[in-house]
mmCIF file of C-alpha atoms and ligand atoms in Angstrom:
data_model
loop_
_atom_site.group_PDB
_atom_site.id
_atom_site.type_symbol
_atom_site.label_atom_id
_atom_site.label_comp_id
_atom_site.label_asym_id
_atom_site.label_seq_id
_atom_site.Cartn_x
_atom_site.Cartn_y
_atom_site.Cartn_z
ATOM 1 C CA UNK A 2 129.232 96.393 48.641
ATOM 2 C CA UNK A 3 131.088 99.837 48.991
ATOM 3 C CA UNK A 4 134.226 100.528 51.153
ATOM 4 C CA UNK A 5 134.032 102.459 54.494
ATOM 5 C CA UNK A 6 135.268 105.912 54.232
ATOM 6 C CA UNK A 7 137.076 106.305 57.208
ATOM 7 C CA UNK A 8 141.004 106.959 55.990
ATOM 8 C CA UNK A 9 143.095 103.576 56.030
ATOM 9 C CA UNK A 10 139.950 101.734 56.580
ATOM 10 C CA UNK A 11 139.377 99.233 53.639
ATOM 11 C CA UNK A 12 136.417 96.942 55.303
ATOM 12 C CA UNK A 13 133.711 96.504 53.043
ATOM 13 C CA UNK A 14 130.048 97.743 54.476
ATOM 14 C CA UNK A 15 126.940 95.672 53.635
ATOM 15 C CA UNK A 16 124.834 98.296 52.274
ATOM 16 C CA UNK A 17 125.407 100.982 49.790
ATOM 17 C CA UNK A 18 123.894 103.753 51.767
ATOM 18 C CA UNK A 19 125.969 102.992 54.498
ATOM 19 C CA UNK A 20 129.085 105.554 54.585
ATOM 20 C CA UNK A 21 131.338 103.718 57.686
ATOM 21 C CA UNK A 22 131.591 100.560 58.488
ATOM 22 C CA UNK A 23 130.400 99.377 61.970
ATOM 23 C CA UNK A 24 133.303 100.201 63.844
ATOM 24 C CA UNK A 25 133.530 103.596 62.484
ATOM 25 C CA UNK A 26 130.121 104.052 62.523
ATOM 26 C CA UNK A 27 130.343 103.441 66.685
ATOM 27 C CA UNK A 28 133.156 106.153 66.843
ATOM 28 C CA UNK A 29 131.250 108.591 65.179
ATOM 29 C CA UNK A 30 128.275 107.715 67.267
ATOM 30 C CA UNK A 31 130.287 108.469 70.341
ATOM 31 C CA UNK A 32 131.569 112.046 68.996
ATOM 32 C CA UNK A 33 128.419 113.024 68.323
ATOM 33 C CA UNK A 34 127.095 111.717 71.682
ATOM 34 C CA UNK A 35 129.495 113.248 73.851
ATOM 35 C CA UNK A 36 130.710 116.167 71.685
ATOM 36 C CA UNK A 37 128.806 118.190 69.204
ATOM 37 C CA UNK A 38 131.166 118.096 66.378
ATOM 38 C CA UNK A 39 129.057 117.983 62.912
ATOM 39 C CA UNK A 40 129.714 118.024 59.360
ATOM 40 C CA UNK A 41 132.615 115.606 59.886
ATOM 41 C CA UNK A 42 134.498 115.514 56.909
ATOM 42 C CA UNK A 43 137.014 113.062 57.471
ATOM 43 C CA UNK A 44 138.077 110.128 59.844
ATOM 44 C CA UNK A 45 140.795 108.164 60.489
ATOM 45 C CA UNK A 46 141.623 105.894 63.479
ATOM 46 C CA UNK A 47 145.222 104.504 64.934
ATOM 47 C CA UNK A 48 146.910 103.491 67.821
ATOM 48 C CA UNK A 49 149.661 105.269 69.020
ATOM 49 C CA UNK A 50 152.450 104.359 72.111
ATOM 50 C CA UNK A 51 150.093 105.602 74.659
ATOM 51 C CA UNK A 52 146.670 104.259 73.601
ATOM 52 C CA UNK A 53 145.333 102.122 71.472
ATOM 53 C CA UNK A 54 142.388 103.999 70.454
ATOM 54 C CA UNK A 55 143.375 107.338 69.288
ATOM 55 C CA UNK A 56 142.391 109.023 66.058
ATOM 56 C CA UNK A 57 141.320 111.929 63.892
ATOM 57 C CA UNK A 58 138.538 113.611 62.872
ATOM 58 C CA UNK A 59 138.268 116.807 60.446
ATOM 59 C CA UNK A 60 135.114 118.755 60.193
ATOM 60 C CA UNK A 61 134.021 122.032 59.131
ATOM 61 C CA UNK A 62 131.434 124.934 59.779
ATOM 62 C CA UNK A 63 127.716 124.230 59.277
ATOM 63 C CA UNK A 64 127.242 127.375 57.592
ATOM 64 C CA UNK A 65 129.990 127.154 55.291
ATOM 65 C CA UNK A 66 132.525 124.613 53.636
ATOM 66 C CA UNK A 67 135.420 126.474 55.537
ATOM 67 C CA UNK A 68 137.455 126.690 57.644
ATOM 68 C CA UNK A 69 138.204 123.073 58.705
ATOM 69 C CA UNK A 70 139.309 121.891 62.068
ATOM 70 C CA UNK A 71 141.263 119.013 63.403
ATOM 71 C CA UNK A 72 140.162 117.038 66.373
ATOM 72 C CA UNK A 73 142.700 114.746 68.078
ATOM 73 C CA UNK A 74 140.482 111.816 69.810
ATOM 74 C CA UNK A 75 141.509 109.277 72.125
ATOM 75 C CA UNK A 76 139.235 106.973 73.281
ATOM 76 C CA UNK A 77 139.852 105.073 77.237
ATOM 77 C CA UNK A 78 137.559 102.196 77.961
ATOM 78 C CA UNK A 79 135.916 101.684 81.188
ATOM 79 C CA UNK A 80 137.875 99.675 83.375
ATOM 80 C CA UNK A 81 137.190 99.167 87.486
ATOM 81 C CA UNK A 82 135.293 101.968 88.487
ATOM 82 C CA UNK A 83 136.477 104.650 85.866
ATOM 83 C CA UNK A 84 133.396 104.898 83.136
ATOM 84 C CA UNK A 85 134.855 105.497 79.615
ATOM 85 C CA UNK A 86 136.174 108.505 78.395
ATOM 86 C CA UNK A 87 136.279 110.239 75.254
ATOM 87 C CA UNK A 88 138.310 113.348 74.819
ATOM 88 C CA UNK A 89 138.260 115.233 71.470
ATOM 89 C CA UNK A 90 141.223 117.742 71.419
ATOM 90 C CA UNK A 91 140.895 120.558 68.821
ATOM 91 C CA UNK A 92 143.868 121.391 67.085
ATOM 92 C CA UNK A 93 145.600 125.053 67.473
ATOM 93 C CA UNK A 94 145.209 126.003 63.601
ATOM 94 C CA UNK A 95 142.265 125.827 61.252
ATOM 95 C CA UNK A 96 142.251 125.207 57.671
ATOM 96 C CA UNK A 97 141.408 127.043 54.466
ATOM 97 C CA UNK A 98 141.075 123.717 52.519
ATOM 98 C CA UNK A 99 140.054 120.182 53.334
ATOM 99 C CA UNK A 100 143.733 118.580 51.737
ATOM 100 C CA UNK A 101 145.669 121.017 53.652
ATOM 101 C CA UNK A 102 143.936 119.625 56.756
ATOM 102 C CA UNK A 103 144.289 116.085 55.991
ATOM 103 C CA UNK A 104 147.878 116.850 55.667
ATOM 104 C CA UNK A 105 148.214 118.059 58.777
ATOM 105 C CA UNK A 106 145.913 115.650 60.550
ATOM 106 C CA UNK A 107 148.475 112.835 59.172
ATOM 107 C CA UNK A 108 151.585 114.929 60.274
ATOM 108 C CA UNK A 109 150.293 114.856 63.771
ATOM 109 C CA UNK A 110 149.616 111.126 63.705
ATOM 110 C CA UNK A 111 152.952 110.344 62.649
ATOM 111 C CA UNK A 112 154.181 112.461 65.247
ATOM 112 C CA UNK A 113 151.785 110.613 68.006
ATOM 113 C CA UNK A 114 153.017 107.417 66.705
ATOM 114 C CA UNK A 115 156.551 107.591 66.311
ATOM 115 C CA UNK A 116 158.673 108.133 69.584
ATOM 116 C CA UNK A 117 161.453 110.073 70.265
ATOM 117 C CA UNK A 118 162.193 108.384 73.529
ATOM 118 C CA UNK A 119 163.542 111.275 76.112
ATOM 119 C CA UNK A 120 162.339 113.881 74.893
ATOM 120 C CA UNK A 121 159.007 112.901 73.796
ATOM 121 C CA UNK A 122 156.143 115.714 74.717
ATOM 122 C CA UNK A 123 152.795 114.203 72.669
ATOM 123 C CA UNK A 124 150.891 116.863 74.666
ATOM 124 C CA UNK A 125 152.773 119.557 73.505
ATOM 125 C CA UNK A 126 152.457 118.625 69.537
ATOM 126 C CA UNK A 127 148.362 118.976 69.940
ATOM 127 C CA UNK A 128 147.832 121.292 72.945
ATOM 128 C CA UNK A 129 147.088 125.021 71.763
ATOM 129 C CA UNK A 130 147.693 126.714 74.922
ATOM 130 C CA UNK A 131 151.418 125.582 75.472
ATOM 131 C CA UNK A 132 153.037 127.769 73.443
ATOM 132 C CA UNK A 133 152.041 131.117 75.122
ATOM 133 C CA UNK A 134 152.183 131.848 78.583
ATOM 134 C CA UNK A 135 149.379 130.751 80.442
ATOM 135 C CA UNK A 136 147.629 130.154 83.458
ATOM 136 C CA UNK A 137 148.144 126.171 84.933
ATOM 137 C CA UNK A 138 144.510 126.244 85.276
ATOM 138 C CA UNK A 139 143.761 126.492 81.525
ATOM 139 C CA UNK A 140 146.518 123.793 80.414
ATOM 140 C CA UNK A 141 145.663 121.224 83.273
ATOM 141 C CA UNK A 142 142.289 120.932 82.309
ATOM 142 C CA UNK A 143 139.232 118.970 80.095
ATOM 143 C CA UNK A 144 139.553 117.740 77.857
ATOM 144 C CA UNK A 145 143.542 117.355 78.336
ATOM 145 C CA UNK A 146 143.380 116.685 81.772
ATOM 146 C CA UNK A 147 140.295 114.724 83.563
ATOM 147 C CA UNK A 148 139.281 114.544 86.953
ATOM 148 C CA UNK A 149 138.215 111.898 88.755
ATOM 149 C CA UNK A 150 136.373 112.070 92.279
ATOM 150 C CA UNK A 151 137.726 109.140 94.410
ATOM 151 C CA UNK A 152 134.793 108.738 96.667
ATOM 152 C CA UNK A 153 135.415 108.321 100.315
ATOM 153 C CA UNK A 154 133.351 104.627 101.283
ATOM 154 C CA UNK A 155 133.047 104.092 104.864
ATOM 155 C CA UNK A 156 133.483 100.809 106.932
ATOM 156 C CA UNK A 157 132.721 99.905 110.288
ATOM 157 C CA UNK A 158 134.960 98.477 112.304
ATOM 158 C CA UNK A 159 134.682 96.716 115.567
ATOM 159 C CA UNK A 160 136.903 96.993 118.494
ATOM 160 C CA UNK A 161 138.288 93.351 120.242
ATOM 161 C CA UNK A 162 136.312 94.074 123.269
ATOM 162 C CA UNK A 163 132.981 95.656 122.106
ATOM 163 C CA UNK A 164 129.984 92.831 121.827
ATOM 164 C CA UNK A 165 128.933 92.193 118.378
ATOM 165 C CA UNK A 166 126.634 95.080 117.096
ATOM 166 C CA UNK A 167 128.229 97.658 119.041
ATOM 167 C CA UNK A 168 129.856 100.244 116.721
ATOM 168 C CA UNK A 169 133.587 101.352 117.488
ATOM 169 C CA UNK A 170 135.199 103.274 114.710
ATOM 170 C CA UNK A 171 134.085 104.371 111.128
ATOM 171 C CA UNK A 172 136.712 104.260 108.662
ATOM 172 C CA UNK A 173 137.450 105.350 105.064
ATOM 173 C CA UNK A 174 138.001 102.571 102.881
ATOM 174 C CA UNK A 175 139.016 102.994 98.941
ATOM 175 C CA UNK A 176 140.403 100.758 96.689
ATOM 176 C CA UNK A 177 142.965 103.846 94.968
ATOM 177 C CA UNK A 178 143.863 101.369 91.896
ATOM 178 C CA UNK A 179 140.167 101.062 90.966
ATOM 179 C CA UNK A 180 140.185 104.988 90.630
ATOM 180 C CA UNK A 181 143.828 106.316 89.112
ATOM 181 C CA UNK A 182 146.044 104.865 86.580
ATOM 182 C CA UNK A 183 149.806 104.936 86.519
ATOM 183 C CA UNK A 184 151.317 108.706 86.691
ATOM 184 C CA UNK A 185 147.766 109.934 87.704
ATOM 185 C CA UNK A 186 148.324 112.865 89.938
ATOM 186 C CA UNK A 187 146.425 112.478 93.304
ATOM 187 C CA UNK A 188 145.165 115.056 95.476
ATOM 188 C CA UNK A 189 143.852 115.071 99.094
ATOM 189 C CA UNK A 190 142.677 118.203 100.570
ATOM 190 C CA UNK A 191 141.186 119.668 103.138
ATOM 191 C CA UNK A 192 139.657 123.196 104.426
ATOM 192 C CA UNK A 193 143.494 124.527 104.760
ATOM 193 C CA UNK A 194 145.893 122.624 102.670
ATOM 194 C CA UNK A 195 146.081 119.794 99.777
ATOM 195 C CA UNK A 196 148.713 116.953 99.423
ATOM 196 C CA UNK A 197 149.691 116.068 96.347
ATOM 197 C CA UNK A 198 151.579 112.993 94.842
ATOM 198 C CA UNK A 199 151.962 110.689 91.649
ATOM 199 C CA UNK A 200 150.280 107.418 91.644
ATOM 200 C CA UNK A 201 153.080 104.554 90.436
ATOM 201 C CA UNK A 202 150.263 101.470 90.516
ATOM 202 C CA UNK A 203 150.206 98.776 93.169
ATOM 203 C CA UNK A 204 148.162 101.421 95.382
ATOM 204 C CA UNK A 205 150.997 103.179 96.102
ATOM 205 C CA UNK A 206 151.850 106.773 95.191
ATOM 206 C CA UNK A 207 155.217 108.541 95.435
ATOM 207 C CA UNK A 208 155.406 112.240 96.972
ATOM 208 C CA UNK A 209 157.691 114.806 98.619
ATOM 209 C CA UNK A 210 156.639 114.965 102.345
ATOM 210 C CA UNK A 211 156.920 117.592 104.458
ATOM 211 C CA UNK A 212 156.438 115.575 107.498
ATOM 212 C CA UNK A 213 159.266 113.062 106.645
ATOM 213 C CA UNK A 214 161.258 115.513 104.716
ATOM 214 C CA UNK A 215 161.948 113.788 101.667
ATOM 215 C CA UNK A 216 160.763 111.990 98.585
ATOM 216 C CA UNK A 217 159.127 108.557 98.907
ATOM 217 C CA UNK A 218 157.006 105.926 97.973
ATOM 218 C CA UNK A 219 153.569 104.842 100.040
ATOM 219 C CA UNK A 220 150.591 103.099 100.355
ATOM 220 C CA UNK A 221 147.603 105.419 99.530
ATOM 221 C CA UNK A 222 146.543 105.017 102.977
ATOM 222 C CA UNK A 223 149.674 105.961 104.656
ATOM 223 C CA UNK A 224 150.161 109.007 101.950
ATOM 224 C CA UNK A 225 146.736 110.134 103.019
ATOM 225 C CA UNK A 226 147.856 110.473 106.409
ATOM 226 C CA UNK A 227 151.458 112.447 106.233
ATOM 227 C CA UNK A 228 151.543 116.214 106.286
ATOM 228 C CA UNK A 229 148.851 116.857 108.324
ATOM 229 C CA UNK A 230 146.340 114.727 107.284
ATOM 230 C CA UNK A 231 144.777 111.908 109.625
ATOM 231 C CA UNK A 232 143.570 109.463 107.087
ATOM 232 C CA UNK A 233 140.249 110.701 107.661
ATOM 233 C CA UNK A 234 139.725 112.616 104.982
ATOM 234 C CA UNK A 235 135.864 112.928 105.749
ATOM 235 C CA UNK A 236 135.726 116.572 105.178
ATOM 236 C CA UNK A 237 138.199 116.706 102.589
ATOM 237 C CA UNK A 238 138.343 115.329 99.051
ATOM 238 C CA UNK A 239 140.245 112.874 97.507
ATOM 239 C CA UNK A 240 140.508 113.614 93.830
ATOM 240 C CA UNK A 241 142.436 112.119 90.400
ATOM 241 C CA UNK A 242 144.018 113.830 87.492
ATOM 242 C CA UNK A 243 144.474 111.713 83.986
ATOM 243 C CA UNK A 244 146.248 113.095 81.466
ATOM 244 C CA UNK A 245 144.470 111.660 78.189
ATOM 245 C CA UNK A 246 147.571 112.425 75.922
ATOM 246 C CA UNK A 247 151.025 111.973 78.215
ATOM 247 C CA UNK A 248 152.447 115.274 78.852
ATOM 248 C CA UNK A 249 156.018 113.441 79.025
ATOM 249 C CA UNK A 250 157.651 110.251 77.649
ATOM 250 C CA UNK A 251 156.454 107.761 80.561
ATOM 251 C CA UNK A 252 159.829 106.163 80.835
ATOM 252 C CA UNK A 253 161.202 109.651 81.822
ATOM 253 C CA UNK A 254 158.241 109.815 84.397
ATOM 254 C CA UNK A 255 159.583 106.452 86.054
ATOM 255 C CA UNK A 256 163.276 106.979 85.671
ATOM 256 C CA UNK A 257 162.947 110.695 87.656
ATOM 257 C CA UNK A 258 160.352 108.823 90.087
ATOM 258 C CA UNK A 259 163.143 106.346 90.692
ATOM 259 C CA UNK A 260 165.896 108.754 90.884
ATOM 260 C CA UNK A 261 163.909 110.966 93.240
ATOM 261 C CA UNK A 262 163.465 108.354 95.837
ATOM 262 C CA UNK A 263 166.630 106.446 95.572
ATOM 263 C CA UNK A 264 168.331 110.114 96.143
ATOM 264 C CA UNK A 265 165.940 111.403 98.813
ATOM 265 C CA UNK A 266 165.246 114.300 96.497
ATOM 266 C CA UNK A 267 164.556 117.599 98.196
ATOM 267 C CA UNK A 268 165.655 116.221 101.443
ATOM 268 C CA UNK A 269 165.630 118.897 104.617
ATOM 269 C CA UNK A 270 165.037 120.975 101.790
ATOM 270 C CA UNK A 271 161.273 121.861 101.887
ATOM 271 C CA UNK A 272 160.251 125.341 100.762
ATOM 272 C CA UNK A 273 156.531 125.924 100.994
ATOM 273 C CA UNK A 274 156.570 128.814 98.277
ATOM 274 C CA UNK A 275 158.863 126.851 96.014
ATOM 275 C CA UNK A 276 159.388 123.292 96.663
ATOM 276 C CA UNK A 277 156.707 121.843 98.089
ATOM 277 C CA UNK A 278 154.716 118.511 97.372
ATOM 278 C CA UNK A 279 152.444 119.984 94.274
ATOM 279 C CA UNK A 280 155.591 121.735 92.795
ATOM 280 C CA UNK A 281 157.179 117.909 92.747
ATOM 281 C CA UNK A 282 154.310 116.326 91.690
ATOM 282 C CA UNK A 283 153.427 118.797 88.672
ATOM 283 C CA UNK A 284 157.331 118.677 87.513
ATOM 284 C CA UNK A 285 157.253 115.200 87.446
ATOM 285 C CA UNK A 286 153.925 114.190 85.080
ATOM 286 C CA UNK A 287 153.716 117.733 83.492
ATOM 287 C CA UNK A 288 157.175 118.859 83.215
ATOM 288 C CA UNK A 289 155.498 122.127 84.932
ATOM 289 C CA UNK A 290 156.985 123.544 88.423
ATOM 290 C CA UNK A 291 153.805 124.920 89.862
ATOM 291 C CA UNK A 292 151.955 124.975 92.730
ATOM 292 C CA UNK A 293 148.242 126.091 92.667
ATOM 293 C CA UNK A 294 147.294 126.258 96.474
ATOM 294 C CA UNK A 295 150.605 128.663 96.353
ATOM 295 C CA UNK A 296 149.469 131.105 93.298
ATOM 296 C CA UNK A 297 146.157 131.085 95.128
ATOM 297 C CA UNK A 298 147.381 132.076 98.842
ATOM 298 C CA UNK A 299 149.689 134.799 96.820
ATOM 299 C CA UNK A 300 146.465 136.304 94.952
ATOM 300 C CA UNK A 301 144.490 136.185 98.375
ATOM 301 C CA UNK A 302 147.206 137.722 100.009
ATOM 302 C CA UNK A 303 147.377 140.582 97.361
ATOM 303 C CA UNK A 304 143.743 140.645 97.081
ATOM 304 C CA UNK A 305 143.598 139.695 93.543
ATOM 305 C CA UNK A 306 141.304 137.608 91.722
HETATM 306 ZN ZN1 LIG B 5 136.015 101.298 58.846
#
């Protein structure tokens, strides 16, 4: 009998040749399968206020015994139509020896576990690209933020005056709650533009609407219909952006949504370049006032790549 090698795990393993308990074996298998992280020297799993299945691993170069790298691991099991997701986020700095890497990993674990409330931004403690000026696309990307497609399923609906079997209309049906988690960013796009909102649960979306000139919470179906869309997003896409680690304290996002809807934020104040639906959603969820489609248009206009 021997004890599991993972930090803070006292489970004994049945065979002396086995280093880890079955739970930690499974964790490492997943890491090896989804990410080619080799030469793992240390593992620890822990819970945080935003996810029960977090952990860190420390590995090093295969060719030499240093430097050591820290990876913060976040696992989300599959739920509804969302498949399981395992993100391993490499910490920004490396370490020349194992004990300093371990000290840093434990410090990060502690930061992720203990919430300061309103000013908490756990992603910013880990993300390597938030200390410097970086393109939005390199911050809001995998493994920090994952993208999921919302497939458009079609349903045939029959009109009241048609005989059975006679085709009336085909309408897209999807249940957004099968594809999105609370405070995910939702985007529907057509050839010329995009409409962006924040999922708030129960099939509803908070968005700043140009058509309605203010901030509202609407059903997913209605959200798709506003701002130039007719609800039949046949030739367009619906995508979900999900943060594996929150960029903001979740209660702060909730309070800001409630405040924005109560005060009809930006009422009569729409400005495509500075205050559009995408600025609004990105500000709520990431704390970044940015619109990718506007930046893209500017680049196109100036002929920049
Ligand atoms: Zn263990």
